[in-house]
Coordinates of C-alpha atoms in Angstrom, one line a residue:
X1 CA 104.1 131.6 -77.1
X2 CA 101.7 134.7 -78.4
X3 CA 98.9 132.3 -79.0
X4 CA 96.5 134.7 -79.9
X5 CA 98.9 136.0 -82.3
X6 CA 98.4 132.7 -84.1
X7 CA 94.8 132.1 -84.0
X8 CA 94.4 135.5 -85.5
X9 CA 96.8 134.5 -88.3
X10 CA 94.4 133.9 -91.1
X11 CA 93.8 131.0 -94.2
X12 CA 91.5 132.8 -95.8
X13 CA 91.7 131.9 -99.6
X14 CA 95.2 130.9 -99.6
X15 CA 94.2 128.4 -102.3
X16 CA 94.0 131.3 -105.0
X17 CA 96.0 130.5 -107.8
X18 CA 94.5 133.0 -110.1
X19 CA 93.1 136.7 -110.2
X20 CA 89.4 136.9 -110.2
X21 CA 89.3 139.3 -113.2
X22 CA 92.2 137.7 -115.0
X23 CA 89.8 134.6 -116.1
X24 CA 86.5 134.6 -117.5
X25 CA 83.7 133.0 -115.0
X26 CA 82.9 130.1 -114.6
X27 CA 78.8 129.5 -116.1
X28 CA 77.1 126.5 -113.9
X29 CA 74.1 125.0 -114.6
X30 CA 72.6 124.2 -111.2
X31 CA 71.1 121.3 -111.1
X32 CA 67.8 121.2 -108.7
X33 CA 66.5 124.2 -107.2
X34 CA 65.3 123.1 -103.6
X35 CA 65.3 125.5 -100.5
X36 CA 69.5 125.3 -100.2
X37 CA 69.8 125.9 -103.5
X38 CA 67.6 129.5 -103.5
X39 CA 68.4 130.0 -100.1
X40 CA 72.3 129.2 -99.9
X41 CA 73.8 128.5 -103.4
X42 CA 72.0 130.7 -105.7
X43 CA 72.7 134.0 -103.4
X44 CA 76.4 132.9 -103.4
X45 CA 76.7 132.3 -107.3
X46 CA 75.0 135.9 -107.9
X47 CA 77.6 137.4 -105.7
X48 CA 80.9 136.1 -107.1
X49 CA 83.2 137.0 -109.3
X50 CA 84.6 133.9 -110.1
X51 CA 81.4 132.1 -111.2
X52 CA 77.9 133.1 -112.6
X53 CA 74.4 130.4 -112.4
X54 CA 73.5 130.7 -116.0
X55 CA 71.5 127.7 -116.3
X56 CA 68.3 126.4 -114.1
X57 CA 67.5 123.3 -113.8
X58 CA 64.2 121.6 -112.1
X59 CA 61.6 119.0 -112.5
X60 CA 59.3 122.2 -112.7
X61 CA 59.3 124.0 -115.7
X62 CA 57.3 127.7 -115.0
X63 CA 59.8 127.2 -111.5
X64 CA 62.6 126.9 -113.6
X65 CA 61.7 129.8 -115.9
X66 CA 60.7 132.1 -113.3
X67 CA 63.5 131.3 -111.2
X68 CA 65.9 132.4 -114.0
X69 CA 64.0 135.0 -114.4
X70 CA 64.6 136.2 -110.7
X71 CA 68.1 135.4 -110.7
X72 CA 71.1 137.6 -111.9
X73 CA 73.1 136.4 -114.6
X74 CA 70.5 133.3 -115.5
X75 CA 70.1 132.9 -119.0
X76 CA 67.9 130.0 -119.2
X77 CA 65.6 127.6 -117.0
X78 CA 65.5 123.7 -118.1
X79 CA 63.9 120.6 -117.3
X80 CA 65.4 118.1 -116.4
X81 CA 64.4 116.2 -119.7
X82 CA 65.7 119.1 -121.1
X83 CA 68.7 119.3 -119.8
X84 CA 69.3 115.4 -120.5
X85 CA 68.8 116.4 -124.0
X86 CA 71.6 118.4 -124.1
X87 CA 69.4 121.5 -124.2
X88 CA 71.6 125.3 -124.0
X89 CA 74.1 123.2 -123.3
X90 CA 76.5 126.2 -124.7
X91 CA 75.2 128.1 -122.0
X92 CA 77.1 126.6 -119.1
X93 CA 80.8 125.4 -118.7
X94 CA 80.0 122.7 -115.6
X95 CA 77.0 121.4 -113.5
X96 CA 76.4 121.9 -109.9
X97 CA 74.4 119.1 -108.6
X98 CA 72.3 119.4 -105.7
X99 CA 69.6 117.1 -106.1
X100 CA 68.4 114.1 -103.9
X101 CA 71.3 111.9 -103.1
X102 CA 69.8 109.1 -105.0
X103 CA 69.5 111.2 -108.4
X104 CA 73.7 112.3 -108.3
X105 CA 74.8 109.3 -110.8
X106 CA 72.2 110.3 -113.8
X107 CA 73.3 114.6 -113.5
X108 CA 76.9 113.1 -114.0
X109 CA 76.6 110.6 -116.7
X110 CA 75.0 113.8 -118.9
X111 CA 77.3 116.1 -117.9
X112 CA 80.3 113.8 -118.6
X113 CA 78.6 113.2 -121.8
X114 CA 78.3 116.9 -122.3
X115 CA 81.9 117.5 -121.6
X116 CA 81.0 119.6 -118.9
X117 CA 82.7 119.5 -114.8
X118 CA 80.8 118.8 -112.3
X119 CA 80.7 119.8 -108.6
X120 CA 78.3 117.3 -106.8
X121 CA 76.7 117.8 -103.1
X122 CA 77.6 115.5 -100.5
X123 CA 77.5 112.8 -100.1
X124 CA 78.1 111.2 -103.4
X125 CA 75.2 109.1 -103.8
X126 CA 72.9 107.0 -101.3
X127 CA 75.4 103.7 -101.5
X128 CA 79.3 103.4 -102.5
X129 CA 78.8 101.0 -105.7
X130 CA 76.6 103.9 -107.0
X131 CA 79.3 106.5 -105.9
X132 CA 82.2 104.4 -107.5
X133 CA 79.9 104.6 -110.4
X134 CA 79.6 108.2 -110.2
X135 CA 83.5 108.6 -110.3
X136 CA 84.0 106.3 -113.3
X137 CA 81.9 107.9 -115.2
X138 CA 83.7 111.1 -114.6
X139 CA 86.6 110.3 -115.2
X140 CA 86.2 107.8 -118.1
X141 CA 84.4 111.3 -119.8
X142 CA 87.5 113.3 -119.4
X143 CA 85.2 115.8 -117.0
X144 CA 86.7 117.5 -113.2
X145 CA 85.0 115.9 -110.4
X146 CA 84.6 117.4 -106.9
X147 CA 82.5 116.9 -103.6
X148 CA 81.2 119.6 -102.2
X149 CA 82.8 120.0 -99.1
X150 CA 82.4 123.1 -98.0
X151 CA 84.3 122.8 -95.0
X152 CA 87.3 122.1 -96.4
X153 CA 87.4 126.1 -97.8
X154 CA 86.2 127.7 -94.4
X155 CA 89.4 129.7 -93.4
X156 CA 88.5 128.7 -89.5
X157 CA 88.6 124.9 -90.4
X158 CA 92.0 125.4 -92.8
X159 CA 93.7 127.8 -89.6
X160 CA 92.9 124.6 -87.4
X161 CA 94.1 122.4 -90.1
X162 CA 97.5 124.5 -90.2
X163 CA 97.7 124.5 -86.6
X164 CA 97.4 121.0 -86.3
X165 CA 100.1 119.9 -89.2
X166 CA 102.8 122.8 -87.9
X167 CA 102.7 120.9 -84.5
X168 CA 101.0 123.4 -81.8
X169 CA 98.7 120.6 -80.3
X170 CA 101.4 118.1 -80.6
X171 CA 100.7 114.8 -81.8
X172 CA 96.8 114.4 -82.2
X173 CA 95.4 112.3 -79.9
X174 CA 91.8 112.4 -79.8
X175 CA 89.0 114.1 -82.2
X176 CA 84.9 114.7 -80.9
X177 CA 82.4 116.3 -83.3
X178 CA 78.8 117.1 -83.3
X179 CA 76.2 118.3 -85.7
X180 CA 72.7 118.6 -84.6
X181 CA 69.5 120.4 -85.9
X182 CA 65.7 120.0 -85.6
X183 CA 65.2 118.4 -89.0
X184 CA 61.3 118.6 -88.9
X185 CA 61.1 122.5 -88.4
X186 CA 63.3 123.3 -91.0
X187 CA 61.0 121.2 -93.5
X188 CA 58.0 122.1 -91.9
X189 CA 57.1 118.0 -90.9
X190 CA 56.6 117.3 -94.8
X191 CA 56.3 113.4 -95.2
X192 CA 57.6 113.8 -98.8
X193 CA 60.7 115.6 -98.0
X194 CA 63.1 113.7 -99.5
X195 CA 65.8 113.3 -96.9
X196 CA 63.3 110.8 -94.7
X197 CA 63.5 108.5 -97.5
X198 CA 65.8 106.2 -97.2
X199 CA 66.2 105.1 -101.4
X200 CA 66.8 109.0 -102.4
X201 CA 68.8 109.6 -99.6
X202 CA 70.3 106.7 -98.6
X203 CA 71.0 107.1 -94.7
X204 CA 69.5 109.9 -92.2
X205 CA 71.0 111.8 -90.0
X206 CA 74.4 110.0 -90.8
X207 CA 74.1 110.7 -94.4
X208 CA 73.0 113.9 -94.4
X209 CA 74.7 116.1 -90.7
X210 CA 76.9 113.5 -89.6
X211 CA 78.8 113.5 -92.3
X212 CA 80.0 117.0 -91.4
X213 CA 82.4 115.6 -88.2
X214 CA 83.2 112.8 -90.1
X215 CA 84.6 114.4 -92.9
X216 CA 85.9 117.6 -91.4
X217 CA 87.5 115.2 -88.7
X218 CA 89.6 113.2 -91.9
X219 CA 90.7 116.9 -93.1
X220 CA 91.9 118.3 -90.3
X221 CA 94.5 115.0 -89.1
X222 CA 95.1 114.3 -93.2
X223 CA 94.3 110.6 -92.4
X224 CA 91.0 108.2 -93.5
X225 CA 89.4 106.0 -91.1
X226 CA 91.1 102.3 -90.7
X227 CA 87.5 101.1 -88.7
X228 CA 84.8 102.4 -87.1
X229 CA 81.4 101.6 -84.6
X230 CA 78.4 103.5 -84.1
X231 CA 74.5 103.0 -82.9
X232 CA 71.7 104.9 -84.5
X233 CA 68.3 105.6 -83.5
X234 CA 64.7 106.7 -84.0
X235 CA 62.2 108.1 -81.1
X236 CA 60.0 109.9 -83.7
X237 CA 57.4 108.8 -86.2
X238 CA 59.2 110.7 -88.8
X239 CA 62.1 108.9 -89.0
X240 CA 60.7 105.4 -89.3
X241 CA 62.8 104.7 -93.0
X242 CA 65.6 106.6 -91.7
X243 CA 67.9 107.7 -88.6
X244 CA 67.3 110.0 -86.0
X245 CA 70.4 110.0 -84.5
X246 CA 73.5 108.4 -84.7
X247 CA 76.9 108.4 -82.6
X248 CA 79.5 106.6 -83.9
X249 CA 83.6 106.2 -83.3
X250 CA 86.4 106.4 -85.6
X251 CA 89.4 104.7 -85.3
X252 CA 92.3 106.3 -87.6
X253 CA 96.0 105.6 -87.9
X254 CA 98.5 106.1 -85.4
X255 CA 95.4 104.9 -82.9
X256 CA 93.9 108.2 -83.3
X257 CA 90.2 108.2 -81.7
X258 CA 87.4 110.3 -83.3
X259 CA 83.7 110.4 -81.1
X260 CA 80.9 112.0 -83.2
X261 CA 77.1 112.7 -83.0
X262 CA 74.8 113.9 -85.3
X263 CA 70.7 114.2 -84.8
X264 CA 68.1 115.7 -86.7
X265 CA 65.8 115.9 -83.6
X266 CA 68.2 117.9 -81.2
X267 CA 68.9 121.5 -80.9
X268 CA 70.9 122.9 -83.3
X269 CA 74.4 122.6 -82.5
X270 CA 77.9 122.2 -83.9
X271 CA 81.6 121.9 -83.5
X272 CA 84.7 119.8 -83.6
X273 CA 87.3 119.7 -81.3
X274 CA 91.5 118.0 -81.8
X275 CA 93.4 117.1 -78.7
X276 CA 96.7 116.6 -78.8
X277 CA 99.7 115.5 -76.3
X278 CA 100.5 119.5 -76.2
X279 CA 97.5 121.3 -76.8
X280 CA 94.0 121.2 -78.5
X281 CA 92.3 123.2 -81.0
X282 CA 88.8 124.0 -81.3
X283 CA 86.1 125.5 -83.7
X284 CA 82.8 126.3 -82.4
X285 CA 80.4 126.8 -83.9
X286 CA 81.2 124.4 -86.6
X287 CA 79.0 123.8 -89.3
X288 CA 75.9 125.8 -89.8
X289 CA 76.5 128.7 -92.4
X290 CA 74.6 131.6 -90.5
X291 CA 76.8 131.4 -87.4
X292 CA 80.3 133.1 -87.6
X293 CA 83.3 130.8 -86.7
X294 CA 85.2 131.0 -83.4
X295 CA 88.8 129.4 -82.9
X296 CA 89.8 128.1 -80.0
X297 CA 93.2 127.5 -78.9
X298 CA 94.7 126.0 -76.1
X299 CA 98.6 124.7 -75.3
X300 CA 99.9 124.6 -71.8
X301 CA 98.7 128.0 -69.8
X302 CA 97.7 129.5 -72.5
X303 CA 94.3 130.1 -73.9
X304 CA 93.4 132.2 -76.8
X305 CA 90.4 132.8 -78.4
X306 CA 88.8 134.3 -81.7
X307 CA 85.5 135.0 -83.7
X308 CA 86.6 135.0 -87.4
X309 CA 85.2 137.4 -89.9
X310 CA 82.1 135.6 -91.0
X311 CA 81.9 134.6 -95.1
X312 CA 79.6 133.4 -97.2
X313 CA 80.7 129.5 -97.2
X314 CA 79.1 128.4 -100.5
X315 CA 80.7 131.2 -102.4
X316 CA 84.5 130.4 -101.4
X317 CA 83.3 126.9 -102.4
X318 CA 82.2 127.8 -105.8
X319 CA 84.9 130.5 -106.1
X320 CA 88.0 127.6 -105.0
X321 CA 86.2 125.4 -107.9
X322 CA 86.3 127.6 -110.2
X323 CA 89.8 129.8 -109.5
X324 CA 91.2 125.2 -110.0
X325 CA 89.1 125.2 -113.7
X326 CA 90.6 128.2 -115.1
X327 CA 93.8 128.1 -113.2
X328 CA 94.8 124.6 -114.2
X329 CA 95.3 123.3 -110.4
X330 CA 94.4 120.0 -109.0
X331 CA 90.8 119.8 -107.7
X332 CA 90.2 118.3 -104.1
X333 CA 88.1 116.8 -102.4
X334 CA 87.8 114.7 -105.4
X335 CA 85.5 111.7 -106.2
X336 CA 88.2 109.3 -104.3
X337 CA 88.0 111.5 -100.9
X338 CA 84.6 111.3 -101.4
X339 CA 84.0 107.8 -102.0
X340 CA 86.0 107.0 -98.5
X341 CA 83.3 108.5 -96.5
X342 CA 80.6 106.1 -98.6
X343 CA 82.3 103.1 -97.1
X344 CA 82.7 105.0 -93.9
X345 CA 79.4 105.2 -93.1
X346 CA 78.3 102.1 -94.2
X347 CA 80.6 100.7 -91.8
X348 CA 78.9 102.8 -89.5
X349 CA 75.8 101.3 -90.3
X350 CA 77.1 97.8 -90.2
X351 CA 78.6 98.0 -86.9
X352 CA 75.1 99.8 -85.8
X353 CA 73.9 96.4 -86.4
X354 CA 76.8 93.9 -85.7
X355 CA 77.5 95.5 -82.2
X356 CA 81.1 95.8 -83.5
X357 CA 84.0 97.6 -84.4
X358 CA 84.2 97.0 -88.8
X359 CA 86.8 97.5 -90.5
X360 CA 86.5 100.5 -93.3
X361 CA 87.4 98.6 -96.5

């Protein structure tokens, strides 16, 4: 078996459905305008062809406007008053929300109101009742919901996934995942930041990094957790509303065995392994958009290994959004997939207390 042969074999946007120059693009209104969202999201929007961010959005008004006026293809830059109003609302053709977890639900019921679809940053909200909400409302307004998951559209992650389903592993076995990162550097130690407060957030490092495994673990076996258990924990003053860490266990069908670890006080780190009765499959790094992607392979003697070319992750993300709007195809991950991983982790937190395995409801 050429096994590098098939780690070199590539899934890079085989979810097209449409030409890029066949459809008009896609206008978003990009709702909150943080450090991902100049430093990640906007830079991806400007350089597509499949989308354009034509509307700013912020608490901020002269950061709004001046933002816009920094940013190709941005016609106007909102409040968030403003944009509640209903303000240039013939500007955009769906939102992109990537405000604090807590503020998800309010974005959607406008832009269901508005008729517009909506892509919404992970996770959904900070609790499940207000996720559930959040997909109602979507769908009782007629409007496309999708998480943003934008693992599910890195090539490396979808080659894995392939090689997984066709059988070269066998059948899985076993899944471990990790996602680490010195939280506090990145934000500079700012009390305020929003993701060490629990109500806007809703969990820490769970909620926010440890997602990632989880998640990514449920896409590449095609299975949701049936239970899970877990411990967090908190060494630094920081993180008094909120985990530090948190390492948790996944049970899924088939007695299937996911172990995953996520810290925001660790050195950054990432990947996600499958083992199977045959072979196992590996991408490391994993998660973090700056590193390229390497492939691992392994099945009986054979070893192959391969750094994939590198691409901008937010912009197939945006890109697979928009090539399902204007070519008619199902979206996924939807607000269902996304609402599984609420309950997941609050499992996860109810275990963390019970000192028990919970069942994933």
């Amino acid at each position: 078996m050429d096994l590098s042969a098939i780690v070199e074999e590539s899934c890079a946007r085989d979810w097209e459905t449409v030409e890029a120059d066949s459809v008009e693009p896609v206008r978003f209104a990009v709702i909150g305008l943080g450090w991902f969202t100049k430093g990640r999201a906007l830079p991806a929007l400007e350089s597509s062809e499949r989308c354009t961010p034509s509307v700013l959005v912020s608490s901020d008004r002269e950061k709004a406007t001046q933002l816009a006026a920094e940013t190709a293809g941005a016609q106007h830059g909102l409040t968030y008053e403003e944009f509640h109003d209903g303000e240039a609302s013939d500007a955009y053709d769906a939102v992109y929300i990537v405000t604090p977890n807590a503020l998800h639900l309010e974005y959607v019921e406008t832009a269901a109101e508005l008729g517009k679809d909506v892509l919404c940053e992970k996770p959904m909200e900070r609790d499940s009742d207000r996720a559930a909400e959040l997909r109602d409302v979507a769908a009782d307004g007629g409007v496309e919901l999708m998480v943003a998951y934008r693992m599910q559209t890195e090539p490396a992650v979808r080659r894995a996934r392939d090689l997984i389903a066709s059988g070269y592993v066998g059948e899985p076995m076993s899944v471990t995942g990790d996602m680490s990162q010195r939280l506090l550097e990145r934000i500079d130690s700012d009390p305020d930041q929003w993701r060490l407060d629990k109500w806007l957030a809703g969990g820490g490092a769970l909620f926010d990094i440890g997602l990632y495994p989880l998640n990514t673990a449920r896409f590449l076996l095609d299975a949701d957790p049936v239970a899970v258990t877990g411990n967090v924990s908190s060494t630094h003053d920081a993180f008094d509303d909120v985990d530090e860490t948190v390492a948790y266990s996944v049970e899924f069908p088939e007695e299937v065995y996911a172990q995953c670890y996520a810290s925001h006080n660790a050195r950054q780190s990432s990947g996600i392994t499958v083992t199977g009765t045959e072979g196992q499959v590996r991408v490391e790094p994993a998660f973090f958009q700056d590193q390229p992607r390497k492939l691992h392979v392994s099945r009986g003697d054979g070893r192959a290994t391969v750094e994939l070319e590198k691409i901008d992750q937010m912009r197939e993300e945006f890109d697979y959004f928009a090539d399902r709007l204007r070519g008619g195809a199902s979206l996924y991950p939807d607000g269902d997939h996304g609402l599984v991983d609420m309950h997941a982790m609050e499992a996860i937190y109810e275990a963390a207390e019970s000192d028990r395995w919970v069942t994933v409801e």
